[in-house]
Short mmCIF file of C-alpha atoms in Angstrom, two decimals:
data_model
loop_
_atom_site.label_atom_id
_atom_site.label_comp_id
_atom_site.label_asym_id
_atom_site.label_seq_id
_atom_site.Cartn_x
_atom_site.Cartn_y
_atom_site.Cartn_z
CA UNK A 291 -33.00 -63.49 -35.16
CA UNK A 292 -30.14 -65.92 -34.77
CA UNK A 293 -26.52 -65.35 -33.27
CA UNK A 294 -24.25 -67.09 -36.06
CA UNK A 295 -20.12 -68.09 -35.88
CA UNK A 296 -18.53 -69.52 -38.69
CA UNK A 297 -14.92 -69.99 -39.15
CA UNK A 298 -11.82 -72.70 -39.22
CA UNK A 299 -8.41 -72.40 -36.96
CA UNK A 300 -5.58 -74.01 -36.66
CA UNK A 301 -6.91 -77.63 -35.21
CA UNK A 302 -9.55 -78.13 -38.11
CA UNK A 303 -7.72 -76.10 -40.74
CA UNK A 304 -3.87 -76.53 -42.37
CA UNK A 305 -2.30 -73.21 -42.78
CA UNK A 306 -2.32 -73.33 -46.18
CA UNK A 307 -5.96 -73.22 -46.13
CA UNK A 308 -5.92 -70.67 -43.37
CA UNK A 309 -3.48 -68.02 -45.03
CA UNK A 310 -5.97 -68.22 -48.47
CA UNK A 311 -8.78 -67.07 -46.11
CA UNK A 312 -6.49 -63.95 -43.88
CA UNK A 313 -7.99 -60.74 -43.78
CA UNK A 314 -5.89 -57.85 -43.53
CA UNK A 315 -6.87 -55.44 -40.65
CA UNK A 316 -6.57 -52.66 -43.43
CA UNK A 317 -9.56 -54.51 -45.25
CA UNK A 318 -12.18 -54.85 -42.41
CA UNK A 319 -14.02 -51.72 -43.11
CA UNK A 320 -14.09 -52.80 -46.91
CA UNK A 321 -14.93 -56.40 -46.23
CA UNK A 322 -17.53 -55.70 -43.60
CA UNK A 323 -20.20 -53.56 -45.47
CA UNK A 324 -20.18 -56.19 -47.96
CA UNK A 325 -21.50 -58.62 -45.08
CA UNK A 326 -23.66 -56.68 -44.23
CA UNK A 327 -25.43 -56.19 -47.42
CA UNK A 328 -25.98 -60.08 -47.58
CA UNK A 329 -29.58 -60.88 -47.29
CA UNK A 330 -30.84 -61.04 -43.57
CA UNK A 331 -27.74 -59.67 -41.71
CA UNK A 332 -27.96 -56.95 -39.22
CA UNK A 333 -24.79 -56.77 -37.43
CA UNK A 334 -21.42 -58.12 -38.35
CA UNK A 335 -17.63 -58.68 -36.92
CA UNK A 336 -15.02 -60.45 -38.15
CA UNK A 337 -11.75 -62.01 -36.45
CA UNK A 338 -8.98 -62.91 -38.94
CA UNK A 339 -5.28 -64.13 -37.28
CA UNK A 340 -2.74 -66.32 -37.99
CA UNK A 341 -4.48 -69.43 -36.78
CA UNK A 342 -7.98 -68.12 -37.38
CA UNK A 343 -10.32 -66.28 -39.50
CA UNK A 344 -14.43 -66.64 -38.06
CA UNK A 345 -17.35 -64.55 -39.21
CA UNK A 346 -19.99 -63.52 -36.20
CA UNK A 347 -23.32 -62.10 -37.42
CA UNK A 348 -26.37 -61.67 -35.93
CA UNK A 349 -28.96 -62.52 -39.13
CA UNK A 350 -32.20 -63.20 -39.83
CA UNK A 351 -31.69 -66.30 -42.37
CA UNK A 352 -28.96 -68.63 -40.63
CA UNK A 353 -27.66 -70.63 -43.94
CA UNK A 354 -23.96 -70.90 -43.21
CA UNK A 355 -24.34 -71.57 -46.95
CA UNK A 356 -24.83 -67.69 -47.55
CA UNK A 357 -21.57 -66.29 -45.29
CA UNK A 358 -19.67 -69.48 -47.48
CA UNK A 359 -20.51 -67.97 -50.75
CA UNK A 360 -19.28 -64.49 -49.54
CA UNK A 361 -16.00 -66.14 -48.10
CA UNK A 362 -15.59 -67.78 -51.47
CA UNK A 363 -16.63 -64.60 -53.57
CA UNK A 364 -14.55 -62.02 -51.05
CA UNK A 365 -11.16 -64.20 -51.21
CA UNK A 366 -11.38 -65.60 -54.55
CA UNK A 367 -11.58 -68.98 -53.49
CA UNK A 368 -13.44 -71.93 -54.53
CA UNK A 369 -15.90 -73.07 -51.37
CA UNK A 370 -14.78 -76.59 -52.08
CA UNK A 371 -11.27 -75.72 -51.21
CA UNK A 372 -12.14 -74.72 -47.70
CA UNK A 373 -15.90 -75.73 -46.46
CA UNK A 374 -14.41 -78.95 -45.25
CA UNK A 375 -12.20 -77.14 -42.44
CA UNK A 376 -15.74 -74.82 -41.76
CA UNK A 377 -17.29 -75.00 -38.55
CA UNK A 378 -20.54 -73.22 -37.23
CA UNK A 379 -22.02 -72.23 -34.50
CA UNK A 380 -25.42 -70.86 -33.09
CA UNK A 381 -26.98 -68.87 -30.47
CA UNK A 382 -25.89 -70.43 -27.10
CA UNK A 383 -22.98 -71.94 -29.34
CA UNK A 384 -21.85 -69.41 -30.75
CA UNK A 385 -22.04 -67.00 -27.35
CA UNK A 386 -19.81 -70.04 -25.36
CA UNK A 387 -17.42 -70.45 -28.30
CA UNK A 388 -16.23 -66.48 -28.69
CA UNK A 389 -16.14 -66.66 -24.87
CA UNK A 390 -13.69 -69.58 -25.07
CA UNK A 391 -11.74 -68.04 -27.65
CA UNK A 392 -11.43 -65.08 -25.44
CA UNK A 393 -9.74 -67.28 -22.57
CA UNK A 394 -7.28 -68.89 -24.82
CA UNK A 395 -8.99 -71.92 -24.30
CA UNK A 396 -9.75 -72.47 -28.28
CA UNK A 397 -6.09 -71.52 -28.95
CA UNK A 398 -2.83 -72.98 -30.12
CA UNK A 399 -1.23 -72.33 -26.43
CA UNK A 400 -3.92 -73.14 -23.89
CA UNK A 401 -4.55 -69.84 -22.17
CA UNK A 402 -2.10 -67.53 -24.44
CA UNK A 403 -3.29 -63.81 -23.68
CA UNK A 404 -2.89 -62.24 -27.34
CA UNK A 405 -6.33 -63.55 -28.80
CA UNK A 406 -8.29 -61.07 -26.08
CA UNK A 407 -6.25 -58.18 -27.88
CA UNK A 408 -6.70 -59.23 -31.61
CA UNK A 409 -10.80 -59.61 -30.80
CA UNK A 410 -10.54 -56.22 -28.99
CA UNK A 411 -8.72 -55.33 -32.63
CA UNK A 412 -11.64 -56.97 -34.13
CA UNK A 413 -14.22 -55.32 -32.23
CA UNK A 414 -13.09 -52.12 -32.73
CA UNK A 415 -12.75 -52.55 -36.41
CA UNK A 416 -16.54 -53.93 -36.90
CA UNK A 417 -17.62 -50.62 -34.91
CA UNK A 418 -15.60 -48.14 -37.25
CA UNK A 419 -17.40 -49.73 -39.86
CA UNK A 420 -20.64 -49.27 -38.37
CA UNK A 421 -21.20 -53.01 -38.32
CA UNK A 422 -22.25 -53.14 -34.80
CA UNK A 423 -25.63 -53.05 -33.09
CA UNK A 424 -26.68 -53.76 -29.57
CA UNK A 425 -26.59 -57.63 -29.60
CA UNK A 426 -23.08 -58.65 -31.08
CA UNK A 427 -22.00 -54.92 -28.94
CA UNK A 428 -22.88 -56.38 -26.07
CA UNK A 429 -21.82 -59.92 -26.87
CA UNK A 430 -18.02 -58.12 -27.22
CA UNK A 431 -18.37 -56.20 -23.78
CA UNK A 432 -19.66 -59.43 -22.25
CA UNK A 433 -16.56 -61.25 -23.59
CA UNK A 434 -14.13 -58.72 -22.23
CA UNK A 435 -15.21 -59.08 -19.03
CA UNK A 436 -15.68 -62.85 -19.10
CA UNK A 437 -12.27 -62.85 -19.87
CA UNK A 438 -10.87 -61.01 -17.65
CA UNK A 439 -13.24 -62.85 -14.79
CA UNK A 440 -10.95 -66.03 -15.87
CA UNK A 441 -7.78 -64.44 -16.16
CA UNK A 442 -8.38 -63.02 -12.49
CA UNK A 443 -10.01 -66.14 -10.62
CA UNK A 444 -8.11 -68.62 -12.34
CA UNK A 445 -4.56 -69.62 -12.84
CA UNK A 446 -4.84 -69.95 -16.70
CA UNK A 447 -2.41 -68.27 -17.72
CA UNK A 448 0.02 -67.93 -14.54
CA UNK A 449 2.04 -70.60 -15.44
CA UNK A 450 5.31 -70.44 -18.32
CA UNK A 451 4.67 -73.40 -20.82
CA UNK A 452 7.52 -71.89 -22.94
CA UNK A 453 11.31 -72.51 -21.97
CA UNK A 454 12.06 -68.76 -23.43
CA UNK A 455 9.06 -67.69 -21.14
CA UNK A 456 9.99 -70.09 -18.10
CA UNK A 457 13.28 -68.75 -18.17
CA UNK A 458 12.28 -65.10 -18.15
CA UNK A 459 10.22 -66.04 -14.76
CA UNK A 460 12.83 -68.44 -13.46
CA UNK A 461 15.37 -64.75 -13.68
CA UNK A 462 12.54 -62.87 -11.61
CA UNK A 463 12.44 -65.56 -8.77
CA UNK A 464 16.29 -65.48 -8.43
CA UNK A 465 16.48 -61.45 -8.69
CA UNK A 466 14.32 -59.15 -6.64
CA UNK A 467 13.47 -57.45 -9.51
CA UNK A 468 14.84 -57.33 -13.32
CA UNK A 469 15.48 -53.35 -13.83
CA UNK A 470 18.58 -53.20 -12.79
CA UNK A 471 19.53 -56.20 -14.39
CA UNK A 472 21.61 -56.40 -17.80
CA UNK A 473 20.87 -59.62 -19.77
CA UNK A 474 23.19 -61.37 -22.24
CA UNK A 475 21.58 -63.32 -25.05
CA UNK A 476 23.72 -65.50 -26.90
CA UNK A 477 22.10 -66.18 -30.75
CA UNK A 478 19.85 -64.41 -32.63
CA UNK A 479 17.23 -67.32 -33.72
CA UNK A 480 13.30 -67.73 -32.50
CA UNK A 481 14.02 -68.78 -29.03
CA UNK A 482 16.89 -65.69 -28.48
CA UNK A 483 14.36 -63.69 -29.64
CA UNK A 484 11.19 -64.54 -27.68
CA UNK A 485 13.46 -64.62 -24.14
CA UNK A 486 14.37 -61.31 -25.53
CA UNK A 487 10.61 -60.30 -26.12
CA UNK A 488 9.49 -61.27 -22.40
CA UNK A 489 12.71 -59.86 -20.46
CA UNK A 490 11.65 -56.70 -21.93
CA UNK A 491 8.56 -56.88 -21.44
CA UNK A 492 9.11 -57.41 -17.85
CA UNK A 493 11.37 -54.24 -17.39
CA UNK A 494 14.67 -55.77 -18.05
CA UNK A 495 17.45 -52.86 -17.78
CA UNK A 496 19.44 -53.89 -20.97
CA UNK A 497 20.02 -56.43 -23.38
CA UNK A 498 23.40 -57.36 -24.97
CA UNK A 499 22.93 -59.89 -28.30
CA UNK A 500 25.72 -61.49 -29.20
CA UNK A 501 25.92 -63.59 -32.85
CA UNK A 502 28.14 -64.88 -35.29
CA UNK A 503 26.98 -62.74 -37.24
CA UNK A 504 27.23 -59.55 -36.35
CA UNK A 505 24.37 -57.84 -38.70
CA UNK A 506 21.88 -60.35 -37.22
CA UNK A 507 22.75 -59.39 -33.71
CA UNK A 508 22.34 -55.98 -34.14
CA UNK A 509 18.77 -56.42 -35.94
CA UNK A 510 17.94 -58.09 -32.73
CA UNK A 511 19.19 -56.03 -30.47
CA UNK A 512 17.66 -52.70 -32.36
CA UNK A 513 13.72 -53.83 -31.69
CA UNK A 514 14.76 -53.90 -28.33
CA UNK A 515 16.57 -50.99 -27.31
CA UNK A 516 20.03 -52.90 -26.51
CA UNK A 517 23.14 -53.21 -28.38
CA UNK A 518 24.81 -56.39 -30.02
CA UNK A 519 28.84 -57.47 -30.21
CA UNK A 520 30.26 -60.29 -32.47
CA UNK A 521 30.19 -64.27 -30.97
CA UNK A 522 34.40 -63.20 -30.78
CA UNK A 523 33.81 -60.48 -28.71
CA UNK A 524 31.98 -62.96 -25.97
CA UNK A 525 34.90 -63.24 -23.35
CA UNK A 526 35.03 -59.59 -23.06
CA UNK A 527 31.67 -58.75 -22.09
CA UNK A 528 30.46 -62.08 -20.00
CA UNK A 529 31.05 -60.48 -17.01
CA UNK A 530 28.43 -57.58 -17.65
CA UNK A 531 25.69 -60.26 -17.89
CA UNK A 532 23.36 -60.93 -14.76
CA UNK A 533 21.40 -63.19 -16.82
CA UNK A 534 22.92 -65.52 -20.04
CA UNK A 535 20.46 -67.38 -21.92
CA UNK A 536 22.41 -69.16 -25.07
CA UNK A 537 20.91 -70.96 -27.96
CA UNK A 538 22.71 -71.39 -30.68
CA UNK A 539 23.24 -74.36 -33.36
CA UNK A 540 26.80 -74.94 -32.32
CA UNK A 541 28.32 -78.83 -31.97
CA UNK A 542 30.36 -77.35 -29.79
CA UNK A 543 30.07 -75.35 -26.29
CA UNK A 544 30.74 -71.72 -26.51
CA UNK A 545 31.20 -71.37 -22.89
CA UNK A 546 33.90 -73.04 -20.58
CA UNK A 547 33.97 -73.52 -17.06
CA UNK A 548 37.13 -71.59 -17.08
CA UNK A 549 35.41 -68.33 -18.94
CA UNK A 550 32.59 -68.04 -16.61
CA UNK A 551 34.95 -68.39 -13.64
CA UNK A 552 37.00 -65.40 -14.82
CA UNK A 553 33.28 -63.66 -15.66
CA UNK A 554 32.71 -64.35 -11.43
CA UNK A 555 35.73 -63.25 -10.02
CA UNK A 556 35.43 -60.10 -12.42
CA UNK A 557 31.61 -59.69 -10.74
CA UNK A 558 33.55 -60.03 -7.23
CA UNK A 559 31.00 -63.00 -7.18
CA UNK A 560 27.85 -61.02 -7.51
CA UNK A 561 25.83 -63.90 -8.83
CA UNK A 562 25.00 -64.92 -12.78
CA UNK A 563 21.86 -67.03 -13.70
CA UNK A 564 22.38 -68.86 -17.08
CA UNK A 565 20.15 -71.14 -19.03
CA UNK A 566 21.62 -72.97 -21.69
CA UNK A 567 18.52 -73.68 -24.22
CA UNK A 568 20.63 -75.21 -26.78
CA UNK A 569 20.76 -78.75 -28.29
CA UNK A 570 24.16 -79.59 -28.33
CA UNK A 571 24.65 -77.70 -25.01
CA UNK A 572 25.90 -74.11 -25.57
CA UNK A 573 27.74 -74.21 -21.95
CA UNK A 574 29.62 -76.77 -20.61
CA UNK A 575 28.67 -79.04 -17.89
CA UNK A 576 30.86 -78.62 -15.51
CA UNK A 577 30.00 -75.20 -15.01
CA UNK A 578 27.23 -76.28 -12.20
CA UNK A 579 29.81 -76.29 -10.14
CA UNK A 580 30.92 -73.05 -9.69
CA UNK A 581 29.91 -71.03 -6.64
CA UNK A 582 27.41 -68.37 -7.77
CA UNK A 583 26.17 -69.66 -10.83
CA UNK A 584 22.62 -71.10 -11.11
CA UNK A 585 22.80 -72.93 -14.59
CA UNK A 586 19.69 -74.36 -15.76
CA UNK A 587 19.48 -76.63 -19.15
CA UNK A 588 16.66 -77.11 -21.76
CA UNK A 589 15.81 -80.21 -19.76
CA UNK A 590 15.17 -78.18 -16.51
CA UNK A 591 12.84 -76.05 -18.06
CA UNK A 592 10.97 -78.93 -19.91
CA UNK A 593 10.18 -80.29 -16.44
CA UNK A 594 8.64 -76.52 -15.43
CA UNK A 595 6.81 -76.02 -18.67
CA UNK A 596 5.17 -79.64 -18.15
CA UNK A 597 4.32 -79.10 -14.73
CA UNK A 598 2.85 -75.61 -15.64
CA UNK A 599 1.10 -76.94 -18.69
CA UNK A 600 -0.30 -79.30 -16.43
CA UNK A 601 -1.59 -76.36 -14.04
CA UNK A 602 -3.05 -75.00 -17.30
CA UNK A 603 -5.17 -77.58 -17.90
CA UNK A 604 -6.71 -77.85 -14.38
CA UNK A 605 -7.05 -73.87 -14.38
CA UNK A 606 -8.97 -74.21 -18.07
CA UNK A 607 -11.73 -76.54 -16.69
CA UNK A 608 -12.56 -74.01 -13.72
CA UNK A 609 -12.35 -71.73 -16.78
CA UNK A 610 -14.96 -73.82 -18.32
CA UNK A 611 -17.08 -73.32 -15.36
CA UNK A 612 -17.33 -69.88 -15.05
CA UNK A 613 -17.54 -69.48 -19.08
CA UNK A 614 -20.99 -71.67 -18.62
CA UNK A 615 -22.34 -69.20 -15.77
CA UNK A 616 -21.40 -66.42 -17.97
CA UNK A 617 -23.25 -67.86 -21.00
CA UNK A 618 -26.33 -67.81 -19.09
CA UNK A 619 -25.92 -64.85 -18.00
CA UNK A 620 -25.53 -63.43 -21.71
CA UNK A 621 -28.56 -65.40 -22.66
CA UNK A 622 -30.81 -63.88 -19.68
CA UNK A 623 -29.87 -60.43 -21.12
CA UNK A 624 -31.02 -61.30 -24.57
CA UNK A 625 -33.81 -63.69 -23.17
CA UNK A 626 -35.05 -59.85 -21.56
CA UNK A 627 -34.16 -58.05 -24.54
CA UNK A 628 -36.98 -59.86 -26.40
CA UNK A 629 -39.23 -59.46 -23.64
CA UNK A 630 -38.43 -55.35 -23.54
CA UNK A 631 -39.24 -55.73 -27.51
CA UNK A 632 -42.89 -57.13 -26.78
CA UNK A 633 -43.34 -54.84 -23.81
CA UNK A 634 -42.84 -51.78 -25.88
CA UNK A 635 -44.73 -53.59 -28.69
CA UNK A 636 -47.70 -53.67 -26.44
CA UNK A 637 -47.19 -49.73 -25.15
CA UNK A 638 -47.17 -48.66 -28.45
CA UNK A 639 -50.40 -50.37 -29.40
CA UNK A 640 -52.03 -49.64 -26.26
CA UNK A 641 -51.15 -46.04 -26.86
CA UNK A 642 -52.78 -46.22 -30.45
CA UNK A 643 -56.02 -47.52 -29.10
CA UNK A 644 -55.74 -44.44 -26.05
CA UNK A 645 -55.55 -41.53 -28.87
CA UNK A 646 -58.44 -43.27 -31.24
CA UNK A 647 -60.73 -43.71 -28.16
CA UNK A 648 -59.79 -39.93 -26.98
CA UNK A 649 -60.43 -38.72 -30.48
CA UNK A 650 -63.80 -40.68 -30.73
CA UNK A 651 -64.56 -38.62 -27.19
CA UNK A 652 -63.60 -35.14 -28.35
CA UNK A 653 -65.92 -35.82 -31.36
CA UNK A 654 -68.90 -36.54 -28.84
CA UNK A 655 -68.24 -33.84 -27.30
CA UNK A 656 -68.23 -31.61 -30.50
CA UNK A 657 -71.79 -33.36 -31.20
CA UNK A 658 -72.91 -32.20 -28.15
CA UNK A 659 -72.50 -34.77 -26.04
CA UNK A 660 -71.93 -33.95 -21.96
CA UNK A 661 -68.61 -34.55 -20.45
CA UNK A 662 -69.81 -37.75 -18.67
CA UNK A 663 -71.14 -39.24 -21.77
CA UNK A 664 -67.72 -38.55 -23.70
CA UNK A 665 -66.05 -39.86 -20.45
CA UNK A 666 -68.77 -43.10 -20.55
CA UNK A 667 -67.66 -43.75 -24.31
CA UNK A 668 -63.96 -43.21 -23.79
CA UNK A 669 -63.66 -46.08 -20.96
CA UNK A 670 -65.92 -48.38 -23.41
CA UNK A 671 -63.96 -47.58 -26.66
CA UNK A 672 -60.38 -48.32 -24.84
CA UNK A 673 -61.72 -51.52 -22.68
CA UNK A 674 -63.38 -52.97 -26.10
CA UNK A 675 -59.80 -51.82 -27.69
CA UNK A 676 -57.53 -53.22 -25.35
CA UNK A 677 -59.25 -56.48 -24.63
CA UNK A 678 -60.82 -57.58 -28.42
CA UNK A 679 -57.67 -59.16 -29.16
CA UNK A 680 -56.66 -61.02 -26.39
CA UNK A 681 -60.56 -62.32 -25.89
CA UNK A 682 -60.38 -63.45 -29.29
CA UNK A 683 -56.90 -65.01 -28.95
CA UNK A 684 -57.90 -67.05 -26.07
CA UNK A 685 -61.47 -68.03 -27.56
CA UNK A 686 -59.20 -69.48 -30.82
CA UNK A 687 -56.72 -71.04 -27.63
CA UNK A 688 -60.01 -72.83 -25.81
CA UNK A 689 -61.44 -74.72 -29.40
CA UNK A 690 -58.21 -76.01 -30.09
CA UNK A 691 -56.97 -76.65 -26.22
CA UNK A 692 -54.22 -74.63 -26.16
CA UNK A 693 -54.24 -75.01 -22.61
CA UNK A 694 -51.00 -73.70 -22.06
CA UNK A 695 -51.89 -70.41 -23.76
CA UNK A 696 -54.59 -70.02 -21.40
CA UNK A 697 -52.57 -71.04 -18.30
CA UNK A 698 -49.99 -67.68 -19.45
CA UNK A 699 -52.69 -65.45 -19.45
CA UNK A 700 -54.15 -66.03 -16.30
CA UNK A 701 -50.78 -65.88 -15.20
CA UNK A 702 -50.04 -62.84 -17.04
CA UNK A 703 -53.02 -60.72 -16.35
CA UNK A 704 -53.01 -62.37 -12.36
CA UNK A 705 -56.66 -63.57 -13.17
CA UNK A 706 -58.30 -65.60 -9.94
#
């Protein structure tokens, strides 16, 4: 029986090849009871995001070439068209590579936390479908806690190595805490909108989105509980803003030195943090100067992300070293699991031979035959039983010098 991984992501795959082979979660029950009906297959799970969709099956015929005909066949796509991008794994592979997917060490941001949750989705998924057995159920639970065994003794992913992200963190060192806090976002693009994810996320007390236009603002502002105002209405409500992050597409700043000092002495100088992420600068210069304002530009945060990137990549190859131990450790479970399959192998025949030699002694004893006669031909019958095979095993062994064979029975039966 053979662990098996086959898939493609973002570094071997372009997304135009990687969108033709998406899953939808609403599929997986569908999708996964035709796996398992492919020749060979016992258990089944399958992980489909935006920058990855990988097939993990533990099977008894490990052809890739079989889960690439059903990939072809299930999303109406030619293999041709995608077995280039394919790669596979096995057994100790395949263990060490949904372990490193886990850590966000196989991902498009080294150490990004949201692939642990979408292979949670996944595992949950393969078990409403009744595509899990004990191996690949085990395999899961292992990964969780592999994962969270890196995520706890390592600094993977401790460090920003966004400028949205660094920004957020960069608010919590400069304010005890960020639920009292009211932060102004100025623009409603990608980068407004992530610093607006992770503020709150992190318990921010409100959010104000300000926009040129106004209907884009408020579409903002709605996913996150807060309220949005026109670009216009800007001078009005600066001063409610403990935190301003800009980032807008304007050749021109939005924010003078003379604004923000108005926004201060309206704050009676309780301080602002602002971080200007916009190329042209959103906020002029000069504004450094004020007294309490801490004004950080894209630049600033470029040197943090860096930095913290490079902590990243020193906490990934500790990663790497506990995601070996753990491997092993997976593999000694299984490595047991097939000897618990021979051990109860042997039981069960030894408990055949136990019942024929006890039936051969109650029909002694029916013949006539005293109770120490039937007891006599009951130890014979289950000695001859138990040890015909093995003798003969071991004769075969001896004529063609199996040596080895020989050495693991003395060993095993702790003959002198």
């Amino acid at each position: 029986m053979t662990l098996l991984a086959l898939g493609l992501n973002h570094t071997t795959a372009p997304v135009a090849v990687r969108e033709r082979l998406a899953f939808p979660g609403d599929r997986a029950t569908e999708v996964l009871r035709t796996l398992l009906r492919l020749p060979g297959v016992q258990e089944a799970a399958l992980l489909s995001t935006c920058n990855r969709t990988e097939v993990y099956c533990r099977t008894e015929h490990p052809d890739p070439k079989l889960l690439v005909n059903w990939l072809a066949e299930t999303q109406q796509i030619e293999p041709e068209d995608f077995e280039p991008y394919l790669y596979v794994h096995t057994d100790a592979a395949t263990i060490r590579h949904l372990f490193r997917v886990a850590c966000g060490l196989d991902s498009m941001v080294l150490g990004e936390p949201q692939i642990l949750g979408q292979i949670k989705d996944a595992y949950q998924a393969a078990r409403q479908a009744g595509a899990l057995g004990k191996i690949l159920s085990r395999l899961f639970q292992h990964t969780f806690s592999a994962a969270k065994k890196v995520r706890t003794d390592t600094a993977i992913g401790a460090s920003p190595i966004s400028v949205a992200f660094a920004a957020v963190r960069l608010a919590q060192q400069i304010f005890d805490g960020l639920g009292e806090q009211t932060a102004l976002l100025i623009g409603a693009g990608e980068t407004i909108e992530l610093t607006a994810r992770h503020l709150h996320q992190q318990g921010i007390g409100r959010i104000i989105v300000a926009n040129r236009t106004f209907d884009k603002a408020h579409a903002l502002a709605a996913q996150f509980g807060g309220y949005a105002i026109a670009l216009r209405e800007l001078p009005a409500h600066l001063h409610e803003g403990d935190i301003v992050v800009s980032s807008t597409a304007s050749q021109l700043p939005i924010l003078g030195k003379g604004a923000i000092e108005r926004a201060v002495k309206k704050r009676r100088h309780k301080p602002i943090f602002m971080v200007d992420l916009a190329v042209p600068r959103d906020i002029e210069p000069e504004v450094e100067t004020l007294d309490d304002v801490y004004l950080y530009t894209v630049d600033d945060l470029q040197d943090i992300v860096e930095e913290n990137r490079q902590a990243r990549r020193e906490a990934a190859l500790e990663a790497e070293e506990i995601i070996d131990m753990e491997v092993e450790h997976f593999l000694a479970w299984l490595r047991a699991q097939g000897a618990g399959d021979t051990i109860r192998a042997l039981r069960r025949q030894a408990e055949d031979h136990k019942q024929a030699a006890l039936e051969r002694a109650r029909r002694a004893l029916q013949r006539g035959a005293s109770p120490e006669e039937a007891l006599e031909l009951l130890a014979h019958t289950l000695t001859q039983k138990l040890l015909h095979t093995p003798s003969v095993q071991l004769k075969q062994a001896g004529s063609h010098e199996r040596h080895d064979l020989i050495a693991a029975a003395r060993e095993l039966f702790k003959l002198t």
